[in-house]
Coordinates of N, CA and C in Angstrom, one line a residue:
M1 N 31.1 52.0 3.7 CA 30.6 51.7 4.8 C 30.2 51.2 6.9
N2 N 30.2 51.6 7.2 CA 30.5 51.4 8.8 C 29.1 50.4 8.7
I3 N 29.7 48.9 9.4 CA 28.4 48.0 10.5 C 29.0 47.9 10.9
Y4 N 27.9 47.4 12.1 CA 28.1 47.3 13.6 C 27.5 46.4 13.5
V5 N 27.6 44.8 13.8 CA 27.4 43.7 13.8 C 26.9 43.0 15.7
C6 N 25.9 42.6 16.2 CA 26.3 42.1 17.4 C 25.9 41.1 17.8
G7 N 25.9 40.3 18.3 CA 25.8 38.9 18.7 C 25.9 38.5 20.5
A8 N 25.1 37.8 20.3 CA 25.1 37.5 22.2 C 26.5 35.9 22.0
I9 N 27.8 37.3 23.5 CA 29.0 36.5 23.7 C 28.8 36.7 25.3
S10 N 28.4 36.9 25.2 CA 28.4 36.6 27.5 C 26.7 35.2 28.0
G11 N 25.9 35.5 26.9 CA 25.1 34.3 26.4 C 25.2 33.9 25.9
G12 N 26.5 33.2 25.8 CA 26.2 31.9 24.4 C 27.0 32.1 23.8
R13 N 28.2 31.2 23.5 CA 29.5 30.9 22.1 C 28.3 30.0 20.7
K14 N 27.0 29.3 21.2 CA 26.7 28.8 20.0 C 26.4 29.0 19.0
M15 N 26.0 30.4 18.7 CA 26.3 30.9 17.4 C 27.2 31.6 16.3
L16 N 28.6 31.1 16.7 CA 29.7 31.6 16.5 C 30.2 31.5 15.0
P17 N 29.6 31.0 14.8 CA 29.8 29.3 12.8 C 28.7 30.8 12.1
I18 N 27.7 30.9 12.4 CA 26.5 31.5 12.4 C 27.1 34.2 12.1
Y19 N 27.5 34.3 13.2 CA 28.0 35.5 13.0 C 29.4 35.0 12.6
R20 N 30.2 34.4 11.8 CA 31.5 34.4 11.3 C 31.1 34.0 9.6
A21 N 29.8 33.9 9.5 CA 29.6 33.7 7.9 C 28.5 34.8 7.7
M22 N 28.4 35.9 8.7 CA 27.9 36.9 8.8 C 29.0 38.1 8.7
I23 N 30.1 38.2 9.8 CA 30.5 38.9 9.0 C 31.3 38.7 8.0
D24 N 31.9 37.5 7.5 CA 33.0 37.5 5.5 C 31.9 38.2 5.1
F25 N 30.4 37.9 4.9 CA 29.0 38.3 4.0 C 29.6 39.8 4.4
L26 N 29.4 40.6 5.7 CA 29.4 41.3 5.5 C 30.4 42.1 4.6
K27 N 31.3 42.3 4.8 CA 33.2 41.9 4.3 C 32.9 43.4 2.7
H28 N 32.2 42.9 2.7 CA 32.0 42.8 1.0 C 30.8 44.1 1.3
Y29 N 30.6 44.7 2.3 CA 29.5 45.4 2.1 C 29.8 47.0 2.8
G30 N 31.3 46.5 3.2 CA 32.0 47.8 4.2 C 32.6 47.3 5.2
T31 N 33.0 48.8 5.9 CA 33.8 47.8 6.2 C 33.1 47.6 8.3
V32 N 32.9 45.6 8.8 CA 32.6 45.0 9.7 C 33.5 46.4 10.6
L33 N 32.8 46.5 12.0 CA 33.9 47.0 12.7 C 33.6 46.3 14.1
T34 N 33.0 45.4 13.9 CA 33.1 44.6 14.9 C 33.3 42.8 15.0
D35 N 34.6 42.9 13.9 CA 34.5 41.8 13.2 C 35.3 40.6 15.5
H36 N 35.5 41.1 16.1 CA 36.1 40.2 17.1 C 34.6 38.9 17.9
I37 N 33.6 40.1 17.3 CA 32.7 38.9 18.1 C 32.0 37.3 17.8
A38 N 33.7 36.9 16.4 CA 32.6 35.6 15.4 C 34.5 35.3 15.6
D39 N 35.2 35.5 17.1 CA 37.0 35.1 17.0 C 36.2 33.9 18.2
P40 N 36.7 32.9 17.5 CA 36.9 32.0 18.1 C 37.8 31.8 19.5
T41 N 38.6 32.8 19.4 CA 38.8 32.5 21.3 C 37.8 33.1 22.5
L42 N 37.1 34.3 21.9 CA 36.6 34.7 22.5 C 35.5 34.1 22.9
T43 N 35.4 33.5 24.6 CA 34.8 33.1 25.2 C 33.3 33.4 26.4
E44 N 32.4 32.6 26.9 CA 31.3 33.8 27.3 C 31.8 34.5 28.6
T45 N 33.0 34.4 29.0 CA 33.7 35.3 29.9 C 34.4 36.4 29.0
G46 N 33.8 36.4 28.2 CA 34.1 38.3 28.0 C 36.1 38.6 26.7
E47 N 36.5 39.1 26.3 CA 37.7 39.8 26.9 C 37.9 40.4 28.1
K48 N 39.2 39.5 28.0 CA 40.5 40.0 29.1 C 41.1 41.2 29.2
N49 N 41.1 41.4 28.0 CA 42.9 42.0 27.5 C 42.1 43.6 27.9
L50 N 40.0 43.5 28.5 CA 39.8 45.0 28.7 C 39.2 44.8 29.0
S51 N 38.9 45.8 29.9 CA 38.4 46.7 31.6 C 36.8 47.1 31.1
D52 N 35.5 46.3 31.6 CA 34.9 46.3 30.9 C 34.1 47.7 30.7
K53 N 34.3 49.2 31.5 CA 34.7 50.4 31.3 C 35.5 50.3 30.1
D54 N 36.6 50.2 29.6 CA 37.6 50.0 28.1 C 36.4 49.7 27.3
I55 N 35.6 48.3 27.1 CA 34.6 47.4 26.5 C 33.9 49.0 25.8
F56 N 33.5 49.4 27.3 CA 32.3 49.8 27.0 C 32.3 51.2 26.0
K57 N 33.5 52.2 26.4 CA 34.1 53.4 25.8 C 34.2 51.9 23.6
R58 N 35.0 52.1 23.9 CA 35.1 51.2 22.4 C 33.4 50.9 21.2
D59 N 32.8 49.6 22.6 CA 31.8 49.1 21.5 C 31.8 51.0 21.9
F60 N 30.6 51.3 22.5 CA 30.1 52.7 22.3 C 30.0 53.8 20.9
T61 N 32.0 54.4 20.6 CA 32.4 54.6 20.1 C 32.1 53.9 18.7
W62 N 31.9 52.7 18.4 CA 32.0 52.3 17.2 C 30.0 52.6 16.7
L63 N 29.3 52.9 18.2 CA 28.5 52.4 17.1 C 27.3 54.1 16.9
Q64 N 28.5 54.7 17.8 CA 28.4 56.0 17.0 C 28.9 56.3 15.3
K65 N 29.7 54.9 14.8 CA 30.2 55.4 14.0 C 29.6 54.8 12.7
A66 N 28.5 54.6 12.7 CA 28.1 53.2 12.6 C 26.8 53.5 12.0
D67 N 27.0 53.2 10.2 CA 25.8 53.3 9.0 C 24.7 52.3 9.6
C68 N 24.5 51.5 9.9 CA 23.8 49.9 10.4 C 24.6 49.2 11.0
I69 N 23.5 48.6 12.0 CA 23.2 47.5 12.6 C 22.5 45.9 12.3
V70 N 23.0 45.4 11.8 CA 22.8 44.3 11.6 C 23.2 43.2 12.7
A71 N 22.0 42.5 13.5 CA 21.9 42.1 14.4 C 21.4 40.4 14.4
E72 N 21.9 39.1 15.5 CA 21.5 38.3 15.5 C 21.4 38.3 16.6
V73 N 19.6 37.7 16.7 CA 19.4 37.7 17.7 C 18.3 36.7 19.0
T74 N 19.2 35.7 18.1 CA 18.3 34.3 18.9 C 18.9 34.0 20.0
T75 N 19.8 34.0 20.6 CA 20.4 34.5 21.9 C 20.0 35.6 22.1
P76 N 19.1 34.9 23.1 CA 18.6 36.7 23.9 C 20.4 37.3 24.1
S77 N 19.5 38.2 24.8 CA 21.7 39.9 25.2 C 20.8 41.1 25.7
L78 N 21.9 41.4 27.1 CA 21.2 42.4 27.4 C 22.0 43.1 26.5
G79 N 23.5 42.7 26.8 CA 23.7 43.7 25.6 C 24.1 44.1 24.0
V80 N 22.2 43.0 23.5 CA 22.8 43.1 21.6 C 21.5 44.3 22.0
G81 N 20.4 44.4 22.7 CA 19.4 44.5 23.2 C 19.8 46.1 23.7
Y82 N 20.3 45.8 24.2 CA 21.2 47.9 24.2 C 21.8 48.8 22.8
E83 N 22.4 47.7 22.2 CA 23.0 48.0 21.0 C 22.0 48.4 19.9
I84 N 20.6 47.5 19.7 CA 19.9 47.7 19.2 C 19.4 49.6 19.3
A85 N 19.0 49.8 20.9 CA 18.5 51.0 20.9 C 19.1 51.5 21.1
V86 N 20.6 51.7 21.2 CA 21.7 53.1 20.2 C 21.1 53.1 18.7
G87 N 21.3 52.2 18.0 CA 21.2 51.9 16.7 C 19.4 52.8 16.3
V88 N 19.0 52.6 17.4 CA 17.0 53.5 16.3 C 17.1 54.8 17.4
Q89 N 18.3 54.6 18.4 CA 17.2 56.2 18.6 C 18.4 57.1 17.9
R90 N 19.6 56.1 17.1 CA 20.0 57.1 16.5 C 19.6 56.9 15.0
H91 N 18.6 57.1 14.8 CA 17.9 56.8 13.6 C 18.5 56.4 12.9
I92 N 18.9 55.5 12.9 CA 20.0 54.0 11.5 C 19.5 53.2 11.4
P93 N 19.4 52.6 10.2 CA 18.9 51.4 10.2 C 19.7 49.8 11.1
V94 N 18.4 49.6 11.4 CA 19.2 47.7 12.8 C 18.4 46.9 11.9
Y95 N 19.1 45.6 11.9 CA 18.3 44.0 10.6 C 18.9 44.0 12.0
A96 N 17.8 42.7 12.3 CA 17.8 42.1 13.4 C 17.7 40.1 12.8
F97 N 18.0 39.8 13.2 CA 18.4 38.1 12.9 C 17.6 37.4 13.2
F98 N 16.7 36.3 13.3 CA 16.3 35.7 13.7 C 16.0 34.4 13.5
Q99 N 16.4 33.4 14.2 CA 16.8 32.1 13.2 C 15.2 31.3 13.7
I100 N 14.4 31.2 13.5 CA 12.9 29.8 14.0 C 13.0 29.0 14.5
N101 N 12.2 28.9 16.0 CA 12.9 28.3 16.8 C 11.9 28.1 17.5
Q102 N 10.8 26.9 17.2 CA 9.6 26.2 18.3 C 10.0 26.3 19.4
H103 N 11.5 26.7 20.7 CA 11.2 26.2 21.5 C 11.3 28.5 22.4
Q104 N 11.6 28.9 21.3 CA 12.3 30.6 21.5 C 10.8 31.8 21.4
K105 N 11.4 32.7 21.9 CA 10.5 33.9 21.2 C 10.9 34.5 20.5
L106 N 11.0 36.2 20.5 CA 11.9 36.6 20.1 C 11.3 37.8 20.9
S107 N 12.1 39.1 21.7 CA 11.2 39.4 22.8 C 10.4 41.2 21.6
A108 N 9.1 41.2 22.0 CA 8.3 41.8 21.2 C 9.0 43.4 20.6
L109 N 9.8 44.1 22.9 CA 10.3 45.4 21.8 C 11.4 45.3 21.1
I110 N 11.6 43.9 19.8 CA 12.3 44.0 19.6 C 11.4 44.1 18.1
Q111 N 10.7 43.1 18.2 CA 9.9 41.9 17.3 C 8.8 42.8 16.8
G112 N 8.6 43.4 18.0 CA 6.7 44.8 17.3 C 7.5 46.9 17.5
N113 N 8.1 46.6 17.3 CA 9.3 47.4 17.2 C 9.5 48.6 16.3
P114 N 8.5 49.0 15.3 CA 8.6 50.3 13.8 C 10.5 50.0 13.1
S115 N 10.7 50.2 14.5 CA 12.0 50.6 13.3 C 13.2 49.7 13.8
I116 N 12.4 49.3 13.6 CA 13.8 47.8 13.3 C 13.0 46.5 12.2
H117 N 13.3 46.2 11.5 CA 13.5 44.8 10.5 C 13.5 43.8 10.7
V118 N 12.7 43.6 11.4 CA 13.2 41.7 11.6 C 13.0 40.8 10.6
L119 N 13.7 39.8 11.0 CA 13.9 39.2 9.6 C 13.7 37.5 10.0
L120 N 13.1 36.6 10.1 CA 13.2 34.9 10.4 C 14.1 34.1 9.3
Y121 N 14.9 33.7 9.8 CA 15.7 32.7 9.0 C 15.6 31.1 9.6
T122 N 15.4 30.3 8.8 CA 16.0 28.8 9.2 C 17.5 28.5 9.4
H123 N 18.2 28.9 8.8 CA 19.5 28.4 8.1 C 20.1 29.6 8.2
C124 N 21.8 28.4 8.1 CA 22.5 29.7 7.3 C 23.3 30.7 6.5
D125 N 22.0 29.5 5.2 CA 22.0 29.6 4.2 C 21.6 30.8 4.2
D126 N 19.9 30.5 4.6 CA 19.1 31.0 4.4 C 18.7 32.9 5.3
L127 N 19.6 32.4 6.0 CA 20.3 34.1 6.4 C 20.3 34.9 5.4
L128 N 22.3 33.8 4.9 CA 22.9 34.8 4.7 C 22.1 35.4 2.9
A129 N 21.0 35.0 2.4 CA 20.1 36.0 0.9 C 19.9 36.2 1.6
K130 N 18.7 36.3 3.5 CA 18.7 37.2 3.2 C 19.0 38.9 3.5
L131 N 20.2 38.6 4.6 CA 21.5 39.8 4.0 C 21.7 40.1 2.7
E132 N 22.4 39.3 1.9 CA 21.9 39.3 0.5 C 21.3 41.0 -0.2
L133 N 20.2 40.5 0.4 CA 18.8 41.1 -0.4 C 19.3 42.5 0.6
V134 N 18.6 42.1 2.3 CA 19.0 43.9 3.0 C 20.0 45.2 2.7
M135 N 21.1 44.0 2.9 CA 21.8 45.2 1.5 C 22.5 45.7 0.9
T136 N 21.6 44.8 -0.3 CA 22.2 45.1 -2.3 C 20.9 46.4 -2.1
S137 N 19.3 45.9 -1.4 CA 19.0 47.3 -1.1 C 19.2 48.3 -0.5
W138 N 19.4 47.9 0.9 CA 19.8 49.8 1.5 C 21.2 49.9 0.2
N139 N 21.7 49.3 -0.2 CA 23.4 50.7 -0.8 C 22.6 50.8 -1.4
N140 N 21.3 50.3 -2.8 CA 20.7 51.1 -3.7 C 19.4 52.3 -3.6
T141 N 18.9 52.3 -1.8 CA 19.0 53.0 -1.5 C 19.5 54.2 -1.1
K142 N 20.5 54.2 -0.6 CA 21.9 54.7 -0.1 C 22.4 55.6 -1.6
K143 N 22.7 55.3 -2.1 CA 22.7 56.3 -3.4 C 22.3 56.2 -4.4
R144 N 21.2 56.4 -4.4 CA 20.0 57.6 -4.9 C 20.4 58.8 -4.8
P145 N 20.0 60.2 -5.2 CA 20.2 61.2 -4.9 C 19.0 61.7 -4.0

């Protein structure tokens, strides 16, 4: 299974430990196409070795190969919103994880979209437990004739 993981890069790197935990966990279920988002050397300025056009081509190719999208949506990001929209348009499962925060509300376009599975979490262990349930359930569904 090809898994496209997304999270804010230029919007801030404060979620880096969460991204790393998600990606390390998801590698047990398939190929994570986007493990670079948890690279600690990647800063808010993004990737320096590729042009924006090259990043778009690469990421869009990965989006076309993805069997599902796992998005961390706590930090608002135009790019993550775009990636989610591509997943919805392709009719592949999209799982959006939002850390409950009293100072922030998840966009209604994500929260209210019936094609997006929104999962709320409080801390990393909670996220990983919910991610395990999602991936186990999704894998079991895919194996049925």
